[in-house]
Tab-separated table of N, CA and C in Angstrom:
chain	number	residue	atom	x	y	z
A	16	VAL	N	6.408	-6.744	-1.582
A	16	VAL	CA	5.682	-7.528	-0.614
A	16	VAL	C	6.418	-8.845	-0.356
A	17	GLY	N	6.819	-9.500	-1.423
A	17	GLY	CA	7.514	-10.770	-1.267
A	17	GLY	C	8.811	-10.622	-0.497
A	18	HIS	N	9.546	-9.571	-0.763
A	18	HIS	CA	10.801	-9.307	-0.062
A	18	HIS	C	10.552	-9.184	1.441
A	19	LEU	N	9.546	-8.451	1.821
A	19	LEU	CA	9.220	-8.281	3.240
A	19	LEU	C	8.720	-9.579	3.866
A	20	LEU	N	7.835	-10.265	3.188
A	20	LEU	CA	7.302	-11.518	3.710
A	20	LEU	C	8.407	-12.550	3.925
A	21	ASN	N	9.304	-12.648	2.965
A	21	ASN	CA	10.383	-13.628	3.063
A	21	ASN	C	11.387	-13.307	4.163
A	22	ARG	N	11.334	-12.107	4.685
A	22	ARG	CA	12.203	-11.723	5.797
A	22	ARG	C	11.451	-11.681	7.124
A	23	GLY	N	10.252	-12.254	7.139
A	23	GLY	CA	9.511	-12.390	8.388
A	23	GLY	C	8.697	-11.192	8.796
A	24	THR	N	8.376	-10.318	7.855
A	24	THR	CA	7.602	-9.117	8.168
A	24	THR	C	6.165	-9.283	7.682
A	25	ALA	N	5.221	-9.164	8.590
A	25	ALA	CA	3.812	-9.187	8.198
A	25	ALA	C	3.509	-7.911	7.424
A	26	CYS	N	2.766	-8.040	6.346
A	26	CYS	CA	2.459	-6.839	5.570
A	26	CYS	C	1.144	-6.974	4.819
A	27	GLU	N	0.672	-5.814	4.398
A	27	GLU	CA	-0.561	-5.679	3.618
A	27	GLU	C	-0.241	-4.816	2.416
A	28	ALA	N	-0.827	-5.139	1.275
A	28	ALA	CA	-0.588	-4.371	0.057
A	28	ALA	C	-1.721	-3.373	-0.175
A	29	LEU	N	-1.360	-2.255	-0.772
A	29	LEU	CA	-2.324	-1.221	-1.136
A	29	LEU	C	-1.909	-0.686	-2.490
A	30	ASP	N	-2.840	-0.647	-3.429
A	30	ASP	CA	-2.504	-0.170	-4.769
A	30	ASP	C	-3.735	0.464	-5.392
A	31	PHE	N	-3.508	1.371	-6.332
A	31	PHE	CA	-4.607	1.991	-7.063
A	31	PHE	C	-5.071	1.109	-8.221
A	32	SER	N	-4.292	0.094	-8.538
A	32	SER	CA	-4.591	-0.787	-9.663
A	32	SER	C	-5.243	-2.082	-9.191
A	33	GLU	N	-6.460	-2.341	-9.671
A	33	GLU	CA	-7.135	-3.594	-9.337
A	33	GLU	C	-6.349	-4.781	-9.879
A	34	ARG	N	-5.752	-4.611	-11.034
A	34	ARG	CA	-4.954	-5.689	-11.636
A	34	ARG	C	-3.769	-6.047	-10.740
A	35	SER	N	-3.077	-5.035	-10.233
A	35	SER	CA	-1.935	-5.286	-9.348
A	35	SER	C	-2.370	-5.993	-8.074
A	36	ILE	N	-3.495	-5.595	-7.526
A	36	ILE	CA	-4.002	-6.227	-6.310
A	36	ILE	C	-4.322	-7.698	-6.569
A	37	LYS	N	-4.937	-7.991	-7.705
A	37	LYS	CA	-5.249	-9.388	-8.041
A	37	LYS	C	-3.980	-10.224	-8.138
A	38	LEU	N	-2.946	-9.672	-8.760
A	38	LEU	CA	-1.681	-10.395	-8.887
A	38	LEU	C	-1.035	-10.656	-7.532
A	39	VAL	N	-1.057	-9.652	-6.664
A	39	VAL	CA	-0.484	-9.807	-5.321
A	39	VAL	C	-1.263	-10.852	-4.529
A	40	LEU	N	-2.576	-10.805	-4.621
A	40	LEU	CA	-3.403	-11.794	-3.917
A	40	LEU	C	-3.108	-13.214	-4.404
A	41	GLN	N	-3.020	-13.384	-5.717
A	41	GLN	CA	-2.722	-14.710	-6.269
A	41	GLN	C	-1.372	-15.227	-5.788
A	42	LYS	N	-0.403	-14.357	-5.733
A	42	LYS	CA	0.953	-14.774	-5.397
A	42	LYS	C	1.161	-15.027	-3.903
A	43	PHE	N	0.525	-14.236	-3.037
A	43	PHE	CA	0.852	-14.277	-1.619
A	43	PHE	C	-0.290	-14.664	-0.686
A	44	GLU	N	-1.484	-14.923	-1.196
A	44	GLU	CA	-2.629	-15.134	-0.315
A	44	GLU	C	-2.451	-16.281	0.685
A	45	ARG	N	-1.592	-17.223	0.394
A	45	ARG	CA	-1.398	-18.355	1.317
A	45	ARG	C	-0.226	-18.161	2.267
A	46	HIS	N	0.510	-17.081	2.097
A	46	HIS	CA	1.649	-16.835	2.990
A	46	HIS	C	1.106	-16.464	4.369
A	47	PRO	N	1.625	-17.086	5.441
A	47	PRO	CA	1.069	-16.843	6.778
A	47	PRO	C	1.217	-15.411	7.291
A	48	LEU	N	2.160	-14.645	6.751
A	48	LEU	CA	2.343	-13.256	7.208
A	48	LEU	C	1.647	-12.233	6.312
A	49	PHE	N	1.036	-12.693	5.235
A	49	PHE	CA	0.345	-11.780	4.328
A	49	PHE	C	-1.000	-11.405	4.910
A	50	ARG	N	-1.241	-10.106	5.077
A	50	ARG	CA	-2.463	-9.613	5.728
A	50	ARG	C	-3.535	-9.141	4.756
A	51	GLY	N	-3.294	-9.312	3.449
A	51	GLY	CA	-4.315	-8.945	2.473
A	51	GLY	C	-3.870	-7.824	1.558
A	52	ALA	N	-4.788	-7.426	0.688
A	52	ALA	CA	-4.506	-6.382	-0.291
A	52	ALA	C	-5.766	-5.557	-0.507
A	53	THR	N	-5.585	-4.267	-0.616
A	53	THR	CA	-6.701	-3.332	-0.731
A	53	THR	C	-6.509	-2.438	-1.946
A	54	VAL	N	-7.590	-2.239	-2.705
A	54	VAL	CA	-7.571	-1.275	-3.804
A	54	VAL	C	-7.891	0.092	-3.215
A	55	ALA	N	-7.030	1.058	-3.500
A	55	ALA	CA	-7.253	2.433	-3.037
A	55	ALA	C	-7.723	3.268	-4.217
A	56	ASN	N	-8.868	3.879	-4.071
A	56	ASN	CA	-9.394	4.742	-5.127
A	56	ASN	C	-9.198	6.217	-4.818
A	57	THR	N	-8.801	6.508	-3.586
A	57	THR	CA	-8.673	7.898	-3.154
A	57	THR	C	-7.507	8.043	-2.181
A	58	VAL	N	-7.130	9.256	-1.949
A	58	VAL	CA	-6.225	9.617	-0.856
A	58	VAL	C	-7.007	10.623	-0.038
A	59	PRO	N	-7.223	10.402	1.255
A	59	PRO	CA	-6.678	9.317	2.059
A	59	PRO	C	-7.216	7.962	1.625
A	60	THR	N	-6.481	6.936	1.971
A	60	THR	CA	-6.808	5.576	1.576
A	60	THR	C	-7.904	4.996	2.465
A	61	PRO	N	-8.425	3.834	2.081
A	61	PRO	CA	-9.448	3.204	2.907
A	61	PRO	C	-8.902	2.511	4.160
A	62	LEU	N	-7.602	2.548	4.393
A	62	LEU	CA	-7.045	1.928	5.594
A	62	LEU	C	-7.408	2.750	6.825
A	63	PRO	N	-7.717	2.085	7.928
A	63	PRO	CA	-8.057	2.820	9.154
A	63	PRO	C	-6.862	3.612	9.692
A	64	ASP	N	-7.139	4.737	10.334
A	64	ASP	CA	-6.084	5.508	10.979
A	64	ASP	C	-5.344	4.639	11.983
A	65	LYS	N	-4.070	4.910	12.134
A	65	LYS	CA	-3.195	4.226	13.091
A	65	LYS	C	-3.061	2.731	12.817
A	66	SER	N	-3.240	2.310	11.567
A	66	SER	CA	-3.114	0.896	11.228
A	66	SER	C	-1.815	0.589	10.485
A	67	ILE	N	-0.976	1.601	10.265
A	67	ILE	CA	0.251	1.428	9.476
A	67	ILE	C	1.462	1.666	10.363
A	68	ASP	N	2.380	0.689	10.380
A	68	ASP	CA	3.654	0.875	11.079
A	68	ASP	C	4.697	1.488	10.139
A	69	VAL	N	4.772	0.958	8.932
A	69	VAL	CA	5.741	1.421	7.936
A	69	VAL	C	5.053	1.439	6.585
A	70	LEU	N	5.301	2.478	5.818
A	70	LEU	CA	4.753	2.578	4.477
A	70	LEU	C	5.911	2.534	3.491
A	71	VAL	N	5.815	1.642	2.517
A	71	VAL	CA	6.815	1.545	1.460
A	71	VAL	C	6.108	1.908	0.160
A	72	SER	N	6.601	2.932	-0.491
A	72	SER	CA	6.009	3.388	-1.739
A	72	SER	C	6.998	3.134	-2.878
A	73	VAL	N	6.534	2.407	-3.892
A	73	VAL	CA	7.390	2.075	-5.020
A	73	VAL	C	6.762	2.630	-6.292
A	74	GLU	N	7.491	3.468	-6.984
A	74	GLU	CA	7.073	4.013	-8.278
A	74	GLU	C	5.682	4.634	-8.239
A	75	MET	N	5.457	5.501	-7.251
A	75	MET	CA	4.141	6.118	-7.112
A	75	MET	C	4.157	7.596	-7.487
A	76	VAL	N	5.105	8.339	-6.960
A	76	VAL	CA	5.080	9.796	-7.049
A	76	VAL	C	5.028	10.295	-8.495
A	77	GLU	N	5.763	9.661	-9.376
A	77	GLU	CA	5.799	10.148	-10.763
A	77	GLU	C	4.477	9.969	-11.502
A	78	HIS	N	3.556	9.224	-10.927
A	78	HIS	CA	2.258	9.000	-11.566
A	78	HIS	C	1.165	9.934	-11.060
A	79	LEU	N	1.473	10.747	-10.082
A	79	LEU	CA	0.467	11.643	-9.512
A	79	LEU	C	0.316	12.905	-10.358
A	80	PHE	N	-0.915	13.374	-10.473
A	80	PHE	CA	-1.162	14.669	-11.099
A	80	PHE	C	-0.680	15.756	-10.146
A	81	ASP	N	-0.302	16.893	-10.672
A	81	ASP	CA	0.239	17.984	-9.854
A	81	ASP	C	-0.665	18.335	-8.672
A	82	GLU	N	-1.960	18.354	-8.892
A	82	GLU	CA	-2.882	18.751	-7.820
A	82	GLU	C	-2.981	17.696	-6.709
A	83	HIS	N	-2.532	16.472	-6.975
A	83	HIS	CA	-2.582	15.410	-5.968
A	83	HIS	C	-1.248	15.206	-5.244
A	84	LEU	N	-0.188	15.791	-5.768
A	84	LEU	CA	1.140	15.533	-5.217
A	84	LEU	C	1.276	15.973	-3.758
A	85	ALA	N	1.015	17.233	-3.455
A	85	ALA	CA	1.195	17.745	-2.088
A	85	ALA	C	0.281	17.031	-1.083
A	86	PRO	N	-1.035	16.875	-1.379
A	86	PRO	CA	-1.882	16.176	-0.404
A	86	PRO	C	-1.461	14.717	-0.178
A	87	THR	N	-1.011	14.050	-1.221
A	87	THR	CA	-0.592	12.656	-1.086
A	87	THR	C	0.666	12.550	-0.247
A	88	LEU	N	1.646	13.383	-0.512
A	88	LEU	CA	2.884	13.346	0.273
A	88	LEU	C	2.609	13.704	1.729
A	89	LYS	N	1.727	14.661	1.956
A	89	LYS	CA	1.366	15.018	3.328
A	89	LYS	C	0.723	13.819	4.034
A	90	TYR	N	-0.139	13.116	3.320
A	90	TYR	CA	-0.817	11.968	3.896
A	90	TYR	C	0.152	10.828	4.210
A	91	VAL	N	1.016	10.473	3.255
A	91	VAL	CA	1.897	9.321	3.470
A	91	VAL	C	3.029	9.624	4.450
A	92	CYS	N	3.336	10.884	4.666
A	92	CYS	CA	4.400	11.249	5.598
A	92	CYS	C	3.888	11.501	7.017
A	93	LYS	N	2.582	11.512	7.197
A	93	LYS	CA	1.979	11.752	8.498
A	93	LYS	C	2.191	10.537	9.409
A	94	PRO	N	2.671	10.741	10.625
A	94	PRO	CA	2.800	9.607	11.552
A	94	PRO	C	1.441	8.970	11.794
A	95	ARG	N	1.397	7.647	11.799
A	95	ARG	CA	0.137	6.927	11.933
A	95	ARG	C	-0.099	6.329	13.308
A	96	ARG	N	0.930	6.028	14.030
A	96	ARG	CA	0.748	5.411	15.354
A	96	ARG	C	1.335	6.309	16.410
A	97	SER	N	0.737	6.269	17.580
A	97	SER	CA	1.248	7.101	18.657
A	97	SER	C	2.071	6.276	19.619
């Protein structure tokens, strides 16, 4: 998030960890391009359809259970904007 913000990109964070979301909020909540942070408890996520321009996933896939892998990859690879 910081890397993107420091390069002039508006962004929003999404994580399954409440702790991670709290840390991101503490660190970036005052940055003018930071759009907030959301805890995701499910896939699909609570973000509205067509609200994502680019999705960056860091260290996520290896943490998924086998039964969640295919649906999650299908969801994150689906085009969001027309």
